[in-house]
Amino acid sequence: MAFSTALVDLQDKCACFLCFDLFKNAVTIPCGHNFCLSCICLFWKGLNDTFPCPVCQISFPQRRFYKNPQIQNLVDIIKDLQRTQRKHRKPEKCTVCQKHNQPLALFCAQDLEVLCIQCSFSEEHETHHTCPVKRAASQHRRILEGHIEPLQCKVKEAEKVLAQQHRRALREQAEAQRCELNSEFERLNRCLDREQQAAFSRLKEEEKGVRQKLSKNIEAFEKRTSTLKSLLKLALAGKKSSEVDLLSTVKNFYKDYESLSNPDIFSPQLRREAYNFPLQYSALQKIVQQFTVQVTLDPDTAHQNLLVSEDKKCVTFSKKKQRVPDFLKRFTKSHAVLGFPNFSSGRHFWAVKVGEKSEWAVGICKANLSTGARQSLIPPGCWRIVWKGDCFEVSGDPKGSQLKATRPRVIGIFLDYELGEVSFYRMPEKSHICTIRDTFAEPVCPYFYVGNNSEPLRLCSATDAE
């Protein structure tokens, strides 16, 4: 690599500015610049009074130049080195334009294509900058050599990440959780066997989905690694290939290099709560005992058609509007009411008895809802589940999913503020309904939507919830 680079640099320094080839009968003019004898004579042909330098434009009153045997000796050495290098190169392919049967002597800088003289005057290239193939090959050989080391590093990084992705212990993780589930299931009654099988089925489906995502991720890294290796191979081949071969490949090289993507690293994780049977029983039991809070209703937020009990634990729909103060924080369109207290940190559990109501919604919402939000039927800034008679509609979930289910009687709500999760459970069965995930940036509070029937919503004690 060092020899090739040094030879290219030496060729550049011993190239005539006019013909871009190695000096032939090198001469030096008074300003110190060197040219081929025939080139400078041709350049000055027809001039009588002043003779300018093609490089620095300094003019001389006479046609004067001196032979430079030292440079010519250097040119002879370069030619010997080139002959030595050519012995180790692959044989030249056809260097004749297939369209015009002329030598491919020029390179188009805009289109990155090798041209013959006739091609350069075509409509496609006539306005483009072209230069001799030797000069272009010299430049692009240096550029490609500059890419070799970074590409080698990127290939190593890609192979390392690919190896890590292959080593991801998805199978061990799934197996470990199966063992954990089994140990918990053994402590439960035989009547829970159906729940156990359902949990394993969900785990299997999720594992399958994660495997598919992991497979796609590995495929993307394999593709990237393959592309990097191909680019590295092209860059290394450019050191020894002929000018035409080199320049015939640089267009695809630069295109592939610029379009090289960097896939995200996928870390397979199985969702614990999706099949977490122990959480539904032993862990949820601890949640109820440890994190239960006393929630009360805020009458000042209740819609005019809602009756809030004196103990602020029960709310009922009434066809008759109540005479209540016109507070800005009161709901005006939705038959809803908020609860106390507000939460800005920590974990909290409360339960609501929904009974036989055909439509209702419970969850949390922003404590400082705007006036506009309170005047809408579906207030923004709410994370809730809505019962629609035969299914749950998840509001605040980006997927906006619907979950078919049998009618519940009591709903448990568990908020983990820092984790950004609000989970819903069917009580007292302690079965998980769903979990909504988001980022809570401001205080939230309990939310209750009563619907249009007279069946009340009632806040439960921890004992009633169990």
Coordinates of C-alpha atoms in Angstrom, one line a residue:
M1 CA 0.0 0.0 0.0
A2 CA 2.8 2.4 0.9
F3 CA 4.7 1.6 -2.4
S4 CA 1.5 2.2 -4.5
T5 CA 0.7 5.5 -2.8
A6 CA 4.3 6.7 -3.1
L7 CA 4.4 5.8 -6.8
V8 CA 1.1 7.6 -7.5
D9 CA 2.3 10.7 -5.7
L10 CA 5.6 10.6 -7.7
Q11 CA 3.6 10.2 -11.0
D12 CA 1.6 13.3 -10.1
K13 CA 4.7 15.4 -9.4
C14 CA 6.3 14.3 -12.8
A15 CA 3.2 14.9 -14.9
C16 CA 3.1 17.7 -17.5
F17 CA 0.4 20.2 -16.7
L18 CA -0.6 20.4 -20.4
C19 CA -0.9 16.8 -21.4
F20 CA -1.2 15.3 -17.9
D21 CA 1.2 12.5 -18.9
L22 CA 4.7 11.9 -17.7
F23 CA 7.2 14.4 -19.0
K24 CA 8.7 13.6 -22.5
N25 CA 11.9 15.6 -23.1
A26 CA 11.3 17.7 -19.9
V27 CA 12.2 21.4 -20.2
T28 CA 12.1 24.2 -17.6
I29 CA 10.9 27.7 -18.4
P30 CA 12.2 30.8 -16.6
C31 CA 9.5 30.8 -13.9
G32 CA 10.6 27.3 -12.8
H33 CA 7.7 25.3 -14.1
N34 CA 8.4 22.1 -16.2
F35 CA 6.7 20.9 -19.3
C36 CA 7.2 18.4 -22.2
L37 CA 9.2 20.1 -24.9
S38 CA 6.5 19.4 -27.5
C39 CA 3.7 20.6 -25.2
I40 CA 5.2 24.0 -24.4
C41 CA 6.2 24.6 -28.1
L42 CA 2.6 23.8 -29.1
F43 CA 1.3 26.1 -26.4
W44 CA 3.5 29.0 -27.5
K45 CA 2.9 28.4 -31.2
G46 CA 1.7 31.6 -32.9
L47 CA 2.9 33.9 -30.1
N48 CA 5.4 36.7 -31.0
D49 CA 5.6 39.4 -28.2
T50 CA 4.9 37.6 -24.9
F51 CA 5.2 34.0 -23.9
P52 CA 3.1 33.2 -20.7
C53 CA 3.5 30.3 -18.4
P54 CA 0.5 27.9 -18.6
V55 CA 0.6 27.5 -14.8
C56 CA 1.4 30.9 -13.1
Q57 CA 0.6 33.1 -16.2
I58 CA 3.9 35.0 -15.8
S59 CA 4.9 36.3 -19.3
F60 CA 8.4 36.3 -20.8
P61 CA 9.6 38.5 -23.7
Q62 CA 11.4 35.6 -25.4
R63 CA 10.7 31.9 -26.1
R64 CA 13.2 30.4 -23.6
F65 CA 13.5 27.0 -21.9
Y66 CA 16.2 24.7 -20.7
K67 CA 16.4 20.9 -20.8
N68 CA 16.0 19.3 -17.4
P69 CA 17.9 16.0 -17.4
Q70 CA 17.2 15.4 -13.7
I71 CA 13.5 15.3 -14.1
Q72 CA 13.8 13.1 -17.2
N73 CA 15.9 10.7 -15.2
L74 CA 13.2 10.6 -12.5
V75 CA 10.6 9.9 -15.2
D76 CA 12.7 6.9 -16.4
I77 CA 12.8 5.6 -12.9
I78 CA 9.0 5.9 -12.6
K79 CA 8.5 4.0 -15.8
D80 CA 10.7 1.2 -14.5
L81 CA 8.7 1.1 -11.3
Q82 CA 5.4 1.1 -13.3
R83 CA 6.7 -1.9 -15.4
T84 CA 7.5 -3.7 -12.1
Q85 CA 4.1 -3.0 -10.7
R86 CA 2.3 -4.1 -13.9
K87 CA 3.9 -7.5 -13.6
H88 CA 1.9 -8.0 -10.4
R89 CA -1.4 -6.6 -11.7
K90 CA -4.2 -8.5 -13.5
P91 CA -4.1 -8.3 -17.3
E92 CA -5.8 -5.3 -18.7
K93 CA -9.4 -5.8 -20.0
C94 CA -10.7 -4.1 -23.1
T95 CA -9.8 -0.4 -22.9
V96 CA -11.7 0.5 -26.1
C97 CA -15.1 2.2 -26.1
Q98 CA -17.6 -0.4 -27.2
K99 CA -19.7 2.3 -28.8
H100 CA -17.1 4.2 -30.8
N101 CA -14.2 1.7 -30.9
Q102 CA -11.8 4.4 -29.5
P103 CA -9.5 4.2 -26.5
L104 CA -11.1 5.0 -23.1
A105 CA -8.8 7.9 -22.4
L106 CA -11.1 10.3 -20.3
F107 CA -13.1 10.2 -17.1
C108 CA -16.3 12.1 -16.5
A109 CA -16.2 13.6 -12.9
Q110 CA -19.9 14.2 -12.8
D111 CA -21.2 10.8 -14.0
L112 CA -18.1 8.8 -12.7
E113 CA -17.8 7.1 -16.1
V114 CA -14.9 6.2 -18.4
L115 CA -15.2 7.8 -21.8
C116 CA -13.5 7.9 -25.2
I117 CA -12.8 11.3 -26.9
Q118 CA -16.0 11.0 -29.0
C119 CA -18.1 10.2 -25.9
S120 CA -16.8 13.4 -24.2
F121 CA -18.3 15.5 -27.0
S122 CA -21.7 13.8 -26.8
E123 CA -24.8 15.7 -25.6
E124 CA -24.7 13.7 -22.4
H125 CA -21.2 14.7 -21.4
E126 CA -20.2 17.8 -23.4
T127 CA -20.8 20.2 -20.4
H128 CA -19.2 17.9 -17.8
H129 CA -15.7 18.1 -16.5
T130 CA -13.4 15.4 -17.8
C131 CA -9.8 14.5 -17.2
P132 CA -7.3 11.8 -18.4
V133 CA -7.9 8.4 -16.9
K134 CA -4.4 8.3 -15.3
R135 CA -5.0 11.5 -13.4
A136 CA -8.5 10.4 -12.4
A137 CA -7.4 6.9 -11.4
S138 CA -4.6 8.5 -9.3
Q139 CA -7.1 10.6 -7.4
H140 CA -9.7 7.9 -6.9
R141 CA -7.1 5.3 -5.9
R142 CA -6.1 7.7 -3.0
I143 CA -9.8 8.1 -2.1
L144 CA -10.4 4.4 -2.0
E145 CA -7.3 3.8 0.0
G146 CA -8.6 6.3 2.5
H147 CA -11.7 4.2 2.9
I148 CA -9.9 1.0 3.5
E149 CA -9.1 1.4 7.2
P150 CA -12.5 2.9 8.2
L151 CA -14.2 0.1 6.3
Q152 CA -12.1 -2.5 8.0
C153 CA -13.1 -1.0 11.4
K154 CA -16.8 -1.0 10.4
V155 CA -16.6 -4.6 9.2
K156 CA -15.2 -5.6 12.6
E157 CA -17.9 -3.6 14.4
A158 CA -20.7 -5.1 12.2
E159 CA -19.3 -8.7 12.8
K160 CA -19.1 -8.0 16.5
V161 CA -22.7 -6.8 16.7
L162 CA -23.9 -9.6 14.5
A163 CA -22.2 -12.1 16.8
Q164 CA -23.8 -10.5 19.8
Q165 CA -27.2 -10.7 18.1
H166 CA -26.7 -14.4 17.4
R167 CA -25.7 -14.9 21.0
R168 CA -28.8 -13.2 22.5
A169 CA -30.1 -15.7 24.9
L170 CA -33.8 -15.5 23.8
R171 CA -34.2 -19.3 24.2
E172 CA -32.7 -19.3 27.7
Q173 CA -34.8 -16.3 28.8
A174 CA -38.0 -17.9 27.6
E175 CA -37.0 -21.2 29.3
A176 CA -36.1 -19.5 32.5
Q177 CA -39.5 -17.8 32.6
R178 CA -41.2 -21.1 31.8
C179 CA -39.5 -22.6 34.9
E180 CA -40.6 -19.7 37.0
L181 CA -44.1 -19.9 35.8
N182 CA -44.2 -23.7 36.5
S183 CA -42.9 -23.3 40.0
E184 CA -45.7 -20.7 40.7
F185 CA -48.4 -22.8 39.0
E186 CA -47.6 -25.8 41.2
R187 CA -48.6 -23.9 44.3
L188 CA -52.0 -23.0 42.8
N189 CA -55.2 -25.1 42.7
R190 CA -56.0 -27.5 39.9
C191 CA -58.8 -25.2 38.8
L192 CA -56.1 -22.8 37.5
D193 CA -54.8 -25.3 34.9
R194 CA -56.6 -23.5 32.1
E195 CA -54.9 -20.2 33.0
Q196 CA -51.5 -21.9 33.0
Q197 CA -52.0 -23.2 29.5
A198 CA -53.2 -19.8 28.3
A199 CA -50.2 -18.1 29.8
F200 CA -47.8 -20.6 28.0
S201 CA -49.7 -20.1 24.8
R202 CA -49.2 -16.3 25.0
L203 CA -45.6 -16.7 25.9
K204 CA -45.1 -19.0 22.9
E205 CA -46.8 -16.5 20.6
E206 CA -44.7 -13.6 21.9
E207 CA -41.5 -15.7 21.7
K208 CA -42.4 -16.4 18.1
G209 CA -42.9 -12.7 17.4
V210 CA -39.7 -11.7 19.1
R211 CA -37.8 -14.4 17.1
Q212 CA -39.2 -13.0 13.9
K213 CA -38.1 -9.5 14.8
L214 CA -34.7 -10.8 15.9
S215 CA -34.4 -12.7 12.7
K216 CA -35.1 -9.6 10.6
N217 CA -32.6 -7.6 12.7
I218 CA -29.9 -10.3 12.2
E219 CA -30.8 -10.3 8.5
A220 CA -30.3 -6.5 8.3
F221 CA -26.9 -6.8 10.1
E222 CA -25.9 -9.6 7.8
K223 CA -26.8 -7.5 4.8
R224 CA -24.8 -4.5 6.2
T225 CA -21.8 -6.7 6.9
S226 CA -21.9 -8.2 3.4
T227 CA -22.1 -4.8 1.9
L228 CA -19.2 -3.5 4.0
K229 CA -17.1 -6.5 3.0
S230 CA -18.0 -5.9 -0.7
L231 CA -17.0 -2.3 -0.3
L232 CA -13.7 -3.3 1.4
K233 CA -13.0 -5.8 -1.3
L234 CA -13.5 -3.1 -4.0
A235 CA -11.3 -0.7 -2.2
L236 CA -8.5 -3.2 -1.8
A237 CA -8.9 -4.3 -5.4
G238 CA -8.5 -0.7 -6.5
K239 CA -4.9 -0.7 -5.4
K240 CA -4.0 -3.3 -8.0
S241 CA -6.6 -2.9 -10.7
S242 CA -6.0 -1.0 -13.9
E243 CA -7.2 2.6 -14.3
V244 CA -10.2 1.6 -16.4
D245 CA -11.2 -1.3 -14.1
L246 CA -10.8 1.1 -11.1
L247 CA -12.9 3.8 -12.6
S248 CA -15.5 1.4 -13.9
T249 CA -16.3 0.4 -10.3
V250 CA -16.1 3.7 -8.4
K251 CA -19.6 4.7 -9.3
N252 CA -21.2 1.7 -7.7
F253 CA -18.7 1.9 -4.8
Y254 CA -19.7 5.5 -3.9
K255 CA -23.4 4.7 -4.5
D256 CA -23.3 1.7 -2.2
Y257 CA -21.2 3.5 0.4
E258 CA -23.5 6.5 0.6
S259 CA -26.6 4.3 0.8
L260 CA -25.1 2.2 3.6
S261 CA -27.7 2.0 6.4
N262 CA -27.0 1.4 10.1
P263 CA -29.7 -0.9 11.6
D264 CA -30.8 -0.4 15.2
I265 CA -29.6 -3.0 17.6
F266 CA -32.6 -5.0 18.7
S267 CA -32.6 -6.3 22.3
P268 CA -35.2 -9.1 22.6
Q269 CA -37.3 -8.8 25.7
L270 CA -40.3 -10.8 26.7
R271 CA -43.1 -8.8 28.3
R272 CA -43.5 -10.2 31.8
E273 CA -47.0 -8.9 32.4
A274 CA -48.4 -10.4 29.2
Y275 CA -48.3 -13.9 30.7
N276 CA -47.4 -13.1 34.3
F277 CA -49.7 -15.6 36.2
P278 CA -47.9 -15.0 39.6
L279 CA -48.5 -11.3 39.3
Q280 CA -52.2 -11.9 39.0
Y281 CA -52.3 -13.7 42.3
S282 CA -49.4 -13.5 44.7
A283 CA -47.9 -10.2 43.4
L284 CA -51.2 -8.5 42.9
Q285 CA -52.2 -9.5 46.5
K286 CA -49.1 -7.6 47.7
I287 CA -50.0 -4.6 45.5
V288 CA -53.5 -4.5 47.0
Q289 CA -52.1 -4.7 50.5
Q290 CA -49.2 -2.3 50.1
F291 CA -50.3 0.3 47.6
T292 CA -54.0 0.8 48.2
V293 CA -55.0 4.5 48.6
Q294 CA -58.2 6.0 49.8
V295 CA -59.7 7.7 46.7
T296 CA -62.7 10.0 46.9
L297 CA -64.8 11.8 44.2
D298 CA -64.4 15.5 43.6
P299 CA -68.0 16.9 43.3
D300 CA -66.7 20.2 41.8
T301 CA -65.7 18.3 38.7
A302 CA -68.8 16.2 38.3
H303 CA -71.2 16.8 35.3
Q304 CA -74.5 18.4 36.2
N305 CA -76.3 15.1 35.5
L306 CA -74.3 13.2 38.1
L307 CA -75.1 12.7 41.8
V308 CA -72.1 12.3 44.1
S309 CA -72.8 10.7 47.5
E310 CA -72.1 12.5 50.7
D311 CA -69.2 10.2 51.5
K312 CA -67.8 10.9 48.0
K313 CA -67.5 7.2 47.3
C314 CA -70.4 6.7 44.9
V315 CA -71.6 8.5 41.7
T316 CA -74.9 8.0 39.9
F317 CA -76.4 9.3 36.6
S318 CA -79.6 11.3 36.9
K319 CA -81.8 12.6 34.1
K320 CA -82.4 15.7 36.1
K321 CA -79.6 18.3 36.1
Q322 CA -78.4 19.3 39.5
R323 CA -78.1 22.9 40.7
V324 CA -74.3 23.2 41.1
P325 CA -71.8 26.0 41.0
D326 CA -70.5 26.7 37.5
F327 CA -66.9 25.8 38.1
L328 CA -64.4 25.9 35.2
K329 CA -63.1 22.4 36.1
R330 CA -66.6 20.8 35.8
F331 CA -67.2 18.4 32.9
T332 CA -69.9 19.9 30.6
K333 CA -70.2 17.3 27.8
S334 CA -69.0 14.0 29.2
H335 CA -70.8 12.3 32.2
A336 CA -67.6 12.1 34.1
V337 CA -66.1 13.0 37.4
L338 CA -62.5 13.1 38.8
G339 CA -61.1 11.8 42.0
F340 CA -58.8 12.8 44.9
P341 CA -55.9 12.7 45.4
N342 CA -53.6 13.8 42.6
F343 CA -50.5 11.6 41.9
S344 CA -47.1 13.0 40.8
S345 CA -45.0 10.0 41.9
G346 CA -45.1 6.6 43.4
R347 CA -47.3 3.5 43.0
H348 CA -51.0 3.5 43.9
F349 CA -53.9 1.0 43.8
W350 CA -57.7 1.6 44.0
A351 CA -60.8 -0.4 43.0
V352 CA -64.2 0.5 41.5
K353 CA -67.3 -1.6 41.6
V354 CA -69.0 -1.3 38.2
G355 CA -71.8 -3.8 38.9
E356 CA -74.2 -4.4 36.0
K357 CA -73.6 -1.1 34.2
S358 CA -73.7 -1.4 30.4
E359 CA -71.3 1.4 29.8
W360 CA -68.6 3.0 31.9
A361 CA -64.9 4.0 31.9
V362 CA -62.3 4.1 34.6
G363 CA -58.6 5.1 34.7
I364 CA -56.6 8.3 35.2
C365 CA -56.3 11.6 33.5
K366 CA -54.3 14.8 33.8
A367 CA -55.2 16.6 37.0
N368 CA -55.1 20.0 35.3
L369 CA -57.3 19.3 32.3
S370 CA -57.9 22.4 30.1
T371 CA -61.4 23.9 29.9
G372 CA -61.6 22.7 26.3
A373 CA -60.8 19.2 27.3
R374 CA -63.5 19.2 30.0
Q375 CA -66.0 20.4 27.3
S376 CA -65.3 17.4 25.0
L377 CA -67.0 14.0 25.0
I378 CA -63.7 12.2 25.0
P379 CA -61.2 14.3 26.9
P380 CA -57.6 14.2 25.7
G381 CA -55.0 13.4 28.3
C382 CA -56.9 10.3 29.6
W383 CA -55.6 6.8 30.1
R384 CA -58.7 4.6 30.6
I385 CA -60.6 1.4 29.7
V386 CA -64.1 1.8 28.4
W387 CA -66.7 -1.0 28.8
K388 CA -68.9 -1.3 25.7
G389 CA -71.2 -4.1 26.7
D390 CA -69.1 -7.0 25.5
C391 CA -65.6 -5.6 25.2
F392 CA -63.0 -3.2 26.6
E393 CA -61.9 -0.3 24.5
V394 CA -58.4 0.9 25.5
S395 CA -58.2 4.7 25.4
G396 CA -54.8 6.4 25.7
D397 CA -53.1 3.3 24.1
P398 CA -51.5 4.3 20.7
K399 CA -52.9 1.0 19.3
G400 CA -56.4 1.9 20.4
S401 CA -57.1 -1.8 20.9
Q402 CA -60.4 -3.6 21.7
L403 CA -60.5 -6.6 24.1
K404 CA -63.4 -9.0 24.0
A405 CA -64.4 -10.1 27.6
T406 CA -67.1 -11.2 29.9
R407 CA -68.8 -8.5 32.0
P408 CA -66.6 -7.6 35.1
R409 CA -68.0 -6.6 38.5
V410 CA -65.1 -4.9 40.1
I411 CA -62.1 -3.2 38.4
G412 CA -58.7 -2.7 40.1
I413 CA -56.5 0.1 38.9
F414 CA -52.7 0.1 39.6
L415 CA -50.6 3.2 38.7
D416 CA -46.8 3.2 38.6
Y417 CA -46.1 6.8 37.9
E418 CA -42.3 6.6 37.4
L419 CA -42.6 3.6 35.2
G420 CA -45.3 5.3 33.2
E421 CA -47.8 2.4 33.5
V422 CA -51.5 2.1 34.5
S423 CA -52.7 -1.5 34.7
F424 CA -56.3 -2.8 35.0
Y425 CA -57.3 -6.0 36.7
R426 CA -60.6 -7.9 37.0
M427 CA -61.3 -8.3 40.7
P428 CA -61.6 -10.4 42.8
E429 CA -60.4 -12.9 40.2
K430 CA -57.1 -10.9 40.0
S431 CA -56.8 -11.4 36.3
H432 CA -54.9 -8.9 34.2
I433 CA -56.9 -7.0 31.6
C434 CA -54.4 -4.7 30.1
T435 CA -51.6 -2.2 30.8
I436 CA -51.3 1.2 29.2
R437 CA -47.8 2.7 28.9
D438 CA -46.9 6.4 28.5
T439 CA -44.8 9.1 30.0
F440 CA -46.5 11.1 32.7
A441 CA -45.1 14.7 32.7
E442 CA -47.6 16.2 35.1
P443 CA -49.8 15.2 38.0
V444 CA -52.6 12.7 37.3
C445 CA -55.8 11.8 39.2
P446 CA -58.5 9.0 39.1
Y447 CA -61.0 9.3 36.3
F448 CA -64.6 7.9 36.2
Y449 CA -67.1 8.0 33.3
V450 CA -70.6 7.0 34.5
G451 CA -72.5 6.7 31.2
N452 CA -76.3 7.2 30.8
N453 CA -77.9 4.5 33.1
S454 CA -78.7 4.8 36.8
E455 CA -76.5 1.9 38.0
P456 CA -73.9 3.6 40.2
L457 CA -70.1 3.5 40.2
R458 CA -68.8 2.8 43.7
L459 CA -65.3 3.0 45.1
C460 CA -64.3 -0.2 46.9
S461 CA -62.2 -0.9 50.0
A462 CA -59.3 -3.3 49.7
T463 CA -61.4 -6.0 51.3
D464 CA -64.2 -5.6 48.8
A465 CA -61.7 -5.7 46.0
E466 CA -60.3 -9.0 47.1

